Short mmCIF file of C-alpha atoms in Angstrom, two decimals:
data_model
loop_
_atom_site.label_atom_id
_atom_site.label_comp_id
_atom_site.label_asym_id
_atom_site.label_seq_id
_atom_site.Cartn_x
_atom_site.Cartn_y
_atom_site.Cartn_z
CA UNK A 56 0.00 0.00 0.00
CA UNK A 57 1.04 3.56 -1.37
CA UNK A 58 1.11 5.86 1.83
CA UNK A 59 0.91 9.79 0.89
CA UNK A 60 0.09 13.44 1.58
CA UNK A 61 -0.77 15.08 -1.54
CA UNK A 62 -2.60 17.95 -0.33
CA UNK A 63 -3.80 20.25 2.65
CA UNK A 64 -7.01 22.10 3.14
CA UNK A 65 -8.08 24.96 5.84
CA UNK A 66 -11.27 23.82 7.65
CA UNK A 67 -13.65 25.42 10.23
CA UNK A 68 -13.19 23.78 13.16
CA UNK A 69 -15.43 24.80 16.86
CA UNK A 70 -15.83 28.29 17.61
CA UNK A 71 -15.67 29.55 14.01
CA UNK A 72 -11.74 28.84 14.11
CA UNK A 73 -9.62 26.88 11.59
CA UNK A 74 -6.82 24.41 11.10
CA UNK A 75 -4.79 22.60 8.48
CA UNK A 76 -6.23 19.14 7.86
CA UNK A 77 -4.12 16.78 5.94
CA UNK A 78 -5.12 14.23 3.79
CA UNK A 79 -3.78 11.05 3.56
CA UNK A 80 -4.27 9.17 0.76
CA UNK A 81 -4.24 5.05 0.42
CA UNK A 82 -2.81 4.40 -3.05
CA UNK A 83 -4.44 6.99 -4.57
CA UNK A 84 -7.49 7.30 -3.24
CA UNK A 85 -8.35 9.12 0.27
CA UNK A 86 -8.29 7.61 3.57
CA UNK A 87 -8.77 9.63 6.08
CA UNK A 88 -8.25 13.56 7.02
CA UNK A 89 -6.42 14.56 10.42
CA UNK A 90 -4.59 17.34 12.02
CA UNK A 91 -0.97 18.27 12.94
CA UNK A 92 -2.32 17.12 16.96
CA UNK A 93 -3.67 13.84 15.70
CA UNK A 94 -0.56 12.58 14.36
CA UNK A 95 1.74 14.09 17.22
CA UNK A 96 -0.73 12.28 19.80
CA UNK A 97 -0.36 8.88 17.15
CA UNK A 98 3.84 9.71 17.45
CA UNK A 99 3.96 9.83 21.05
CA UNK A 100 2.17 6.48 21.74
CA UNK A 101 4.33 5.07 18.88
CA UNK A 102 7.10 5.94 20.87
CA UNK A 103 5.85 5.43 24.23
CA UNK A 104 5.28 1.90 23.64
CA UNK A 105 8.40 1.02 21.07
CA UNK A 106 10.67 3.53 22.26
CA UNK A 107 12.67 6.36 20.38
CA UNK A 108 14.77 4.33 18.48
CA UNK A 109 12.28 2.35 16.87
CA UNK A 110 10.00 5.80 15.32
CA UNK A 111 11.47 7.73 12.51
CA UNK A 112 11.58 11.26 13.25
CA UNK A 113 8.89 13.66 13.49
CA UNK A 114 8.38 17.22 11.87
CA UNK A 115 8.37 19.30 15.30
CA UNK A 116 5.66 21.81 16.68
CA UNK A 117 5.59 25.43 15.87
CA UNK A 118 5.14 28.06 18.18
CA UNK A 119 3.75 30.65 15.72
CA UNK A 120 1.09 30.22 12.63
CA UNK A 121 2.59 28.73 9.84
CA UNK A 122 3.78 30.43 6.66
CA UNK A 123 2.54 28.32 3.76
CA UNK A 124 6.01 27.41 3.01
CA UNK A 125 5.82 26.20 6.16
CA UNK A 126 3.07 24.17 5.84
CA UNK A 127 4.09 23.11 2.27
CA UNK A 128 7.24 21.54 4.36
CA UNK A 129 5.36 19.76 7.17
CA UNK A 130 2.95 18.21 4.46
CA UNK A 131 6.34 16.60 2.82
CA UNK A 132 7.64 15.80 6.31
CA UNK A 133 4.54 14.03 7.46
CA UNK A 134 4.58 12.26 4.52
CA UNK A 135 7.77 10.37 4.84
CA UNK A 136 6.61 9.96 8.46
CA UNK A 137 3.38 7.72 7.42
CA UNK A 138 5.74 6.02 4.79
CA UNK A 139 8.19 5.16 7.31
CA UNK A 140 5.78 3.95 9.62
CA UNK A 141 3.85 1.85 7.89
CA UNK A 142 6.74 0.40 5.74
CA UNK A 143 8.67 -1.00 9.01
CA UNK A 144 7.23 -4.00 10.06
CA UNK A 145 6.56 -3.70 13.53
CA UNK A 146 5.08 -0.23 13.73
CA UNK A 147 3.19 -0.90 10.61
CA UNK A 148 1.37 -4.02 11.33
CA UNK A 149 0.74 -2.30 15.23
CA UNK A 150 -2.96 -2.17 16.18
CA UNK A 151 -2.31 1.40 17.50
CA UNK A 152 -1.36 2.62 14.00
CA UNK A 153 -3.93 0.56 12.47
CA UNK A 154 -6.80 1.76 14.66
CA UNK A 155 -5.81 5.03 14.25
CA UNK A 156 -6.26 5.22 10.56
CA UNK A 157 -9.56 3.17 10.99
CA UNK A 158 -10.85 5.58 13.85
CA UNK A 159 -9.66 8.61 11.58
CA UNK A 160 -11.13 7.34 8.35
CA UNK A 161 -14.76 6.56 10.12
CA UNK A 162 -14.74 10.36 11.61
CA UNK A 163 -13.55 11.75 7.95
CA UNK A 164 -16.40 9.95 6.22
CA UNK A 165 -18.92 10.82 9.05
CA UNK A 166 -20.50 7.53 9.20
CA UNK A 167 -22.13 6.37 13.00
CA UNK A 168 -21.66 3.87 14.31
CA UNK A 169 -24.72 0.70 13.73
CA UNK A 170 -25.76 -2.42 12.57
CA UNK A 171 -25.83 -2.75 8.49
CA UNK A 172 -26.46 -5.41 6.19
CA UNK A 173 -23.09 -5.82 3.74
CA UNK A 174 -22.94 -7.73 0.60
CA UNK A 175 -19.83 -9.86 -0.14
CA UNK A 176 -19.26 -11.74 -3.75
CA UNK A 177 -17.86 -14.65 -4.65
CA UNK A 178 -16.22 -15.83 -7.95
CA UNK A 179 -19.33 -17.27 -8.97
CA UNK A 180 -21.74 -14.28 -9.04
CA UNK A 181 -23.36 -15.54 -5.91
CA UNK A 182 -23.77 -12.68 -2.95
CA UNK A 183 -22.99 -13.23 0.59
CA UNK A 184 -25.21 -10.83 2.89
CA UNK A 185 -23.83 -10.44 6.38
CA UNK A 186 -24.59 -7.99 9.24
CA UNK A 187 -21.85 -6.41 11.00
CA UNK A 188 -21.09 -3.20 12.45
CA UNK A 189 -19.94 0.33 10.11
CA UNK A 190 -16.77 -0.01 12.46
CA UNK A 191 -16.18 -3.70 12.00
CA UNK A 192 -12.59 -3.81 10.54
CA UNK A 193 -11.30 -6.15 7.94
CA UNK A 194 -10.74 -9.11 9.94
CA UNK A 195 -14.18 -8.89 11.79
CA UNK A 196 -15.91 -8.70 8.10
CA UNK A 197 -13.82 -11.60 7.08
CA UNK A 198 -14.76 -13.98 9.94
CA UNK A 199 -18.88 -13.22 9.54
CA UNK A 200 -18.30 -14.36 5.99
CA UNK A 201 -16.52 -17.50 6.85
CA UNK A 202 -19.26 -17.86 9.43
CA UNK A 203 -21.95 -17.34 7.02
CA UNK A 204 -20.51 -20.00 4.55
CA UNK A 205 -19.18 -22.65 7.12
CA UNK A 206 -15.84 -22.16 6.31
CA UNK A 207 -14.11 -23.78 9.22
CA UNK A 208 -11.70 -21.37 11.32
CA UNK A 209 -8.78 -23.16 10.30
CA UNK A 210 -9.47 -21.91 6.50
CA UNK A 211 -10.59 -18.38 7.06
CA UNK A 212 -6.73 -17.43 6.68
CA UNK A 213 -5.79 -18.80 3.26
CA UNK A 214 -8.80 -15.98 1.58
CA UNK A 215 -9.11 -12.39 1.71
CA UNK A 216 -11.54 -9.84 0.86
CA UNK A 217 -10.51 -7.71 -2.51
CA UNK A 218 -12.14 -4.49 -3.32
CA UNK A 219 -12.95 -4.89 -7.43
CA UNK A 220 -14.62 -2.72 -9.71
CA UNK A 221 -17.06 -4.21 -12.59
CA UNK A 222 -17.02 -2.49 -15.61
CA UNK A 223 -20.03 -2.27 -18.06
CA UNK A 224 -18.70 -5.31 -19.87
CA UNK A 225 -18.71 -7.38 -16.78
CA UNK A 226 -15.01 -7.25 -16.53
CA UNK A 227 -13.35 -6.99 -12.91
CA UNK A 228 -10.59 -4.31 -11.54
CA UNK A 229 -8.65 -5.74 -8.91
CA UNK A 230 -8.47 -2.09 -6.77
CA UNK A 231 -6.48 -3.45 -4.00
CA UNK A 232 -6.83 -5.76 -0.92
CA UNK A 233 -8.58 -4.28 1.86
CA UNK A 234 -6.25 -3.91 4.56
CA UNK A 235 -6.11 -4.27 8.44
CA UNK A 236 -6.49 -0.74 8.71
CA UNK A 237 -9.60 0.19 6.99
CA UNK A 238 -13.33 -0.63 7.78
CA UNK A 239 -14.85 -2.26 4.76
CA UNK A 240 -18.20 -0.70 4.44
CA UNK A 241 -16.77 2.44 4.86
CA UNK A 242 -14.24 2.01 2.37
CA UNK A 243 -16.98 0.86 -0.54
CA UNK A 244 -19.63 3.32 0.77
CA UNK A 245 -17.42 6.49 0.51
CA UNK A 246 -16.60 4.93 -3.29
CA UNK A 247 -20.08 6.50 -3.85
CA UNK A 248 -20.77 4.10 -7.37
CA UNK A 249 -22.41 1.01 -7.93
CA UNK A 250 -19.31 -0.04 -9.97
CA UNK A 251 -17.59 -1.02 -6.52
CA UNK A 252 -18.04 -4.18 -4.74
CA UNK A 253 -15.98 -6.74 -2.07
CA UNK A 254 -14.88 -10.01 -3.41
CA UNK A 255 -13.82 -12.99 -1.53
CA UNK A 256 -11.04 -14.54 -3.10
CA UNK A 257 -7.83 -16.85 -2.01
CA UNK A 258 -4.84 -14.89 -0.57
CA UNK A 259 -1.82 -16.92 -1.15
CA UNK A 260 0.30 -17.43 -4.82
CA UNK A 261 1.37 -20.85 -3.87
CA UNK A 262 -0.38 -23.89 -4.91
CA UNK A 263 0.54 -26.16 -3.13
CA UNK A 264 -1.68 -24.48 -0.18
CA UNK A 265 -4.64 -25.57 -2.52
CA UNK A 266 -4.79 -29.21 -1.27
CA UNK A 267 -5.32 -27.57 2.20
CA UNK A 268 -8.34 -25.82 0.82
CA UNK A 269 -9.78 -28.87 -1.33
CA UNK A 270 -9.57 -31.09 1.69
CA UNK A 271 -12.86 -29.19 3.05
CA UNK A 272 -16.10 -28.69 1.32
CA UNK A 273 -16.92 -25.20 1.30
CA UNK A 274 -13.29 -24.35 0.84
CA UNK A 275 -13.27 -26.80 -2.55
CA UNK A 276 -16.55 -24.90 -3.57
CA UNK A 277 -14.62 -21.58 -3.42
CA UNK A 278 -11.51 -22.21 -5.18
CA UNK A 279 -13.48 -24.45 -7.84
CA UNK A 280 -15.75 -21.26 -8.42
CA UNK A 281 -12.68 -18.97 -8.41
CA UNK A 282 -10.88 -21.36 -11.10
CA UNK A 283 -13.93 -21.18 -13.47
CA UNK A 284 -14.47 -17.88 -12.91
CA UNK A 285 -10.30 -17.03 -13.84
CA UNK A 286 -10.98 -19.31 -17.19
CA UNK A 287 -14.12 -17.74 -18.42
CA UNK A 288 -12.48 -14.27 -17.88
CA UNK A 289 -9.67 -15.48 -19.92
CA UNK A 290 -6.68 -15.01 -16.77
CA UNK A 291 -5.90 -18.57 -17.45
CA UNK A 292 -4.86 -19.40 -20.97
CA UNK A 293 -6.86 -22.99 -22.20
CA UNK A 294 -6.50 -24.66 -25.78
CA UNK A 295 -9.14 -26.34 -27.44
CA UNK A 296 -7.82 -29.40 -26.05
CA UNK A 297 -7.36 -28.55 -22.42
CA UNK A 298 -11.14 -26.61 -22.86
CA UNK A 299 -12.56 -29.67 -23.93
CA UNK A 300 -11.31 -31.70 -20.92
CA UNK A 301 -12.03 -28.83 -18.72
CA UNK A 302 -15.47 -28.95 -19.66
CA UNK A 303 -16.37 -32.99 -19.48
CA UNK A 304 -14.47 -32.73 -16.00
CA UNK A 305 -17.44 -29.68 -15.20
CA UNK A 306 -20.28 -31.98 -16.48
CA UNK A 307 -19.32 -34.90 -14.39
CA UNK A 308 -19.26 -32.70 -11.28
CA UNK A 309 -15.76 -33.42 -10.61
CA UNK A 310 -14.09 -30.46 -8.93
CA UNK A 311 -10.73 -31.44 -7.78
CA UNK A 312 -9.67 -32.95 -11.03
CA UNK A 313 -10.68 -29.84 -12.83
CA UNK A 314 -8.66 -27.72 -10.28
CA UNK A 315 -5.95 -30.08 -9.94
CA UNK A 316 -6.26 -29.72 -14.27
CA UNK A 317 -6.34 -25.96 -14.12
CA UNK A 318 -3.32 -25.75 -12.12
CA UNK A 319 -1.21 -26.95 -15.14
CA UNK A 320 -2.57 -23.82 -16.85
CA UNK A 321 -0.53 -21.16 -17.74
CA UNK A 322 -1.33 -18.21 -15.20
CA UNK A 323 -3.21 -19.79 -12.91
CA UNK A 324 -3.63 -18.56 -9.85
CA UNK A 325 -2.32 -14.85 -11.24
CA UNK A 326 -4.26 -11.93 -10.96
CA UNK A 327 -4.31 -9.71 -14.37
CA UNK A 328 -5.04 -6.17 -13.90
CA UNK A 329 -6.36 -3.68 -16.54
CA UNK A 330 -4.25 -2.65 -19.79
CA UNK A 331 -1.73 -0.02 -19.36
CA UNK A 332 0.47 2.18 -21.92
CA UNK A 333 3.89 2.30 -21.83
CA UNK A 334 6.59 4.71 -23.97
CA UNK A 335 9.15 1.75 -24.31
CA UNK A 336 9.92 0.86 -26.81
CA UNK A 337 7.84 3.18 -27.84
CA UNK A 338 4.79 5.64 -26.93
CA UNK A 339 1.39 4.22 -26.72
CA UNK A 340 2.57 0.79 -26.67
CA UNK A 341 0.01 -1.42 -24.45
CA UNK A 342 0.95 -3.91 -21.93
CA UNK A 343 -1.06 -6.06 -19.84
CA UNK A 344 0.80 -7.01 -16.44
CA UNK A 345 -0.05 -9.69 -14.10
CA UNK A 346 0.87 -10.68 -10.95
CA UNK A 347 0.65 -14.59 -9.87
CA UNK A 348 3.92 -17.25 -8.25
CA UNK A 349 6.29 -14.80 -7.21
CA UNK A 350 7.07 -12.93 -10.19
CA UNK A 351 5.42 -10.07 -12.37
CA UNK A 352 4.35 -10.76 -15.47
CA UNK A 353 4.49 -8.12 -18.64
CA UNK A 354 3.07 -8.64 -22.25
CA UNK A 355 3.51 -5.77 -24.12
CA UNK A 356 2.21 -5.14 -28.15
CA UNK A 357 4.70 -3.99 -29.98
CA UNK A 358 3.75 -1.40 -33.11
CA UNK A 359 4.15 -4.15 -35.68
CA UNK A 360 1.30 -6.00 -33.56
CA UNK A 361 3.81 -8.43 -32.40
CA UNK A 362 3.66 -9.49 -28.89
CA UNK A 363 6.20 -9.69 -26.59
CA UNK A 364 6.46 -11.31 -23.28
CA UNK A 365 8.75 -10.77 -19.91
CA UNK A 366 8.98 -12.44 -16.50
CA UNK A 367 10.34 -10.50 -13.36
CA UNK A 368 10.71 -12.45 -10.39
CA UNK A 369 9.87 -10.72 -7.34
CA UNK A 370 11.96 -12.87 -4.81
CA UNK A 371 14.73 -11.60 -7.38
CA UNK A 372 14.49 -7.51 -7.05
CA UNK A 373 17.71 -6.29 -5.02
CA UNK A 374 15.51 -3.18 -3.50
CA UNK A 375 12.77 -0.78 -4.96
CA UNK A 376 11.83 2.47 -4.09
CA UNK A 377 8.03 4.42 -4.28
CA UNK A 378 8.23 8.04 -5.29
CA UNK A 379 5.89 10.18 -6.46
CA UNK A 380 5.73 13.89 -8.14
CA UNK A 381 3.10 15.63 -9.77
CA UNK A 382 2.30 15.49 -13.05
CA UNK A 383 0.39 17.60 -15.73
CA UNK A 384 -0.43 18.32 -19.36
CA UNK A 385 -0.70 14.60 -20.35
CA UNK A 386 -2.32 14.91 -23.69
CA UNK A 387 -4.91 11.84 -22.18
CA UNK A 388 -8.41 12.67 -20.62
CA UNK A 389 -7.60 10.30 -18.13
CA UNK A 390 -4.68 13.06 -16.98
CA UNK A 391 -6.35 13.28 -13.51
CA UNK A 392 -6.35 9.59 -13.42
CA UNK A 393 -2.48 8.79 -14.15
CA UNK A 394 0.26 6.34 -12.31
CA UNK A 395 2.98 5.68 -13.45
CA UNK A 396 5.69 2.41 -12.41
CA UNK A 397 9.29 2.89 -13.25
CA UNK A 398 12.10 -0.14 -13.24
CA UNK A 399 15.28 0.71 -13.76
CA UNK A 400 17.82 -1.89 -14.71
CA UNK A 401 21.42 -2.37 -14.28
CA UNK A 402 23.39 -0.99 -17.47
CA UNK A 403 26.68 -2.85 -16.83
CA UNK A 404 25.44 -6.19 -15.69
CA UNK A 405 23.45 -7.15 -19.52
CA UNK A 406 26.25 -6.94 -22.40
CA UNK A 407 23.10 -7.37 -24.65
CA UNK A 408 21.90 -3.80 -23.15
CA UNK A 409 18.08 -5.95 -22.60
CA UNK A 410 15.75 -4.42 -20.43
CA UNK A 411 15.53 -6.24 -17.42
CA UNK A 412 15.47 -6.39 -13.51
CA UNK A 413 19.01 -7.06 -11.67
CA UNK A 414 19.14 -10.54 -10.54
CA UNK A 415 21.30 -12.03 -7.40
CA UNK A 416 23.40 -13.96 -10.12
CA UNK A 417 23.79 -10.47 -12.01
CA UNK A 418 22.85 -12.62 -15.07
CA UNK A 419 19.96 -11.64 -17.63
CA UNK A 420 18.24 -14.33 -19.42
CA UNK A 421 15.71 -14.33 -22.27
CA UNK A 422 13.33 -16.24 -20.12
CA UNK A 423 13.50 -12.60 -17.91
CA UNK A 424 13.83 -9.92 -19.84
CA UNK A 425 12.23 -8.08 -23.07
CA UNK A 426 14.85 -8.15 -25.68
CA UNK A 427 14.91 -4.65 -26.99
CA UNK A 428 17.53 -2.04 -26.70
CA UNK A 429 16.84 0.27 -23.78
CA UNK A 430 17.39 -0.06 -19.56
CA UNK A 431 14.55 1.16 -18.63
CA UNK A 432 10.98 1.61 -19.46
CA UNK A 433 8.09 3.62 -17.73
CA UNK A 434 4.67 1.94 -17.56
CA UNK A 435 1.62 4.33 -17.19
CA UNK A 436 -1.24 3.18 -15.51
CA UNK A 437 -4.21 4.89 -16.54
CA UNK A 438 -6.98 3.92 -14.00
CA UNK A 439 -10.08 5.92 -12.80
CA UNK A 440 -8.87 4.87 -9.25
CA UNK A 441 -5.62 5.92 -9.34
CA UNK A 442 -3.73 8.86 -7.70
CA UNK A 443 -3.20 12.18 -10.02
CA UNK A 444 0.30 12.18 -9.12
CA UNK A 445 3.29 10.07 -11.07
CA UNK A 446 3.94 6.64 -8.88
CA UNK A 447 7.64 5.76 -9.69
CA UNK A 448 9.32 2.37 -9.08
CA UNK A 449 12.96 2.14 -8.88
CA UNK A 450 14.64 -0.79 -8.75
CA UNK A 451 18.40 0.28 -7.42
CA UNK A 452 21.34 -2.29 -7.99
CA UNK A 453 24.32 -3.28 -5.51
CA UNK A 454 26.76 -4.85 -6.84
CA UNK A 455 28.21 -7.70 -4.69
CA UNK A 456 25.30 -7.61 -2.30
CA UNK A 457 22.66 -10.60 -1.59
CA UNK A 458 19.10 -10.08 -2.89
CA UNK A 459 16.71 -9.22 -0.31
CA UNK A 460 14.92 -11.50 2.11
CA UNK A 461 11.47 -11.88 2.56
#
């Protein structure tokens, strides 16, 4: 998740005076709007209960108004604060950052607290209905609609709940996951659109976790319906062969062999997100990226219609880096609705100067890497979701250094 602070705003607070709210935004899209004091009070329990070592460093208080230079400043500094929080991984995953954000996103969208009916969908169109509270968090959501299905406790951790948006066509947008720190129904009511709903899908890229899953009935109905929902959508690639054995396997009602079929299918298991445009190797070139088994997964149509493929492993990437700046006068009319991922590539470790992602053996192979002559290429994601800003990835190399764990 994309942490930032694009922008301020004066509001009235009591007694007719005002303050500087800032808003943080949640890849792209706002969370939640709180005050210099908020965050200060959020710092000093951070630090209370990890100590001073642990919290990155905090923009201090001013005696006097600020200049809007000033505030310009603190806006950048915060920033880097929520960035730094949330990207360490004990203070991020901490239930007093992550009730803070829900707290502060339930008193930004003004919702009470009460009892409301929620709908849930599964791969197979069906709806789930279950009644929880507006400040049920993620987790609490989750475990009504394993409760509501009879998926057994034991299960309730290999599945997640995706927010997706369905486009006229029927076609899904995988938004994001919905995180610990967000209540669900407030995070698809404040959507405002009927385009946005909460999926229940498996959580894992492995596999092999799937016999876990088939072993128990409602968790074998799940991942069946996600499979044949992925092959009707066209995620997983079938031949007229594998379609045909597919479909007498559907017929007879037998579920594991066509799961235990689809998992020799290219992509299964990946999640393919919507078409982007990239200038490399040239502008308006469109690639479709997917993510599934550890790596990242890029097929880009070249001007002469021909496609071209490329495989990134993530366990692979040295170290990356999120940036963003703003960015205007794109010719698109999606300008207000532009992202943009850059990887950079090692220049001296490819002789064939290929576009590709440094590896731990600081060797490039054509299984890896598109073969074209550049070291870097800059994919722009035009979504309706997205942030207005320019999202860069960097992917720095070390020479002589191990690839990152974890």
């Amino acid at each position: 998740m994309h942490f930032s602070i694009p922008e301020t705003e004066v509001r009235s607070g009591e007694n007719g005076s005002t303050y500087v709210a800032y808003n943080i935004h949640v890849n792209g899209v706002l969370h939640c709007r709180v005050r210099y004091s908020q965050l200060l009070s959020l710092h000093e329990q951070i630090k209370k209960e990890y100590g001073s070592n642990v919290v990155p460093a905090f923009p201090p208080k001013k005696i006097f108004t600020l200049t809007p230079a000033e505030v310009e400043q603190r806006r950048e500094q915060l920033e880097k604060y929520m960035q730094a929080v949330r990207q360490d991984p004990l203070l991020g995953a901490s239930e007093m950052f992550n009730s803070f954000l829900r707290k502060a996103q339930q008193e930004t969208q003004q919702i009470p607290t009460e009892e409301v009916a929620l709908d849930i969908c599964l791969s197979n169109g069906q709806k789930v209905t279950v009644n929880i509270l507006t400040s049920d968090q993620t987790e609490d959501v989750l475990d009504a609609v394993a409760t509501k299905l009879d998926l057994p406790d034991d299960l309730v951790g290999y599945f997640s709940l995706f927010l997706v948006r369905e486009g006229v066509d029927g076609g899904l947008t995988f938004v994001r996951k919905l995180q610990d720190f967000e209540l669900p129904y407030v995070s698809i009511t404040s959507l405002r659109s009927s385009e946005f709903h909460i999926l229940l899908r498996k959580s894992y890229w492995d596999m092999a976790y799937d016999g876990d899953v088939m072993d128990n009935r409602v968790g074998l109905n799940l991942l069946y319906a996600q499979t044949v929902s992925d092959i009707e959508r066209g995620w997983i690639l079938v031949n007229k062969d594998q379609h045909r054995q597919l479909k007498s396997l559907q017929e007879k009602g037998s579920k594991k062999e066509f799961i235990h079929l689809g998992q020799t299918l290219k992509y299964y298991g990946y999640i393919k997100f919507d078409p982007c445009i990239t200038d490399f190797p040239e502008k308006g070139c469109q690639v479709i990226v997917s993510a599934g088994n550890n790596e990242l997964n890029f097929h880009v149509k070249l001007p002469n219609e021909q496609m071209k493929e490329g495989s990134f492993k993530v366990t692979r990437m040295r170290c990356w880096r999120v940036t963003s700046s703003e960015t205007t006068n794109w010719e698109s009319s999606d300008a207000a609705a532009l992202a943009r991922v850059h990887l950079q590539t090692n220049k001296s470790s490819c002789a064939s100067k290929v576009a590709c992602l440094q590896t731990s053996s600081h060797h490039c192979t054509r299984n890896n890497v598109f073969s074209l002559a550049k070291h870097s290429f800059l994919l722009r994601l035009l979504s309706k979701s997205a942030d207005p800003r320019t999202i860069h990835l960097h992917q720095f190399n070390y020479p002589n250094t191990q690839p990152a764990q974890g």
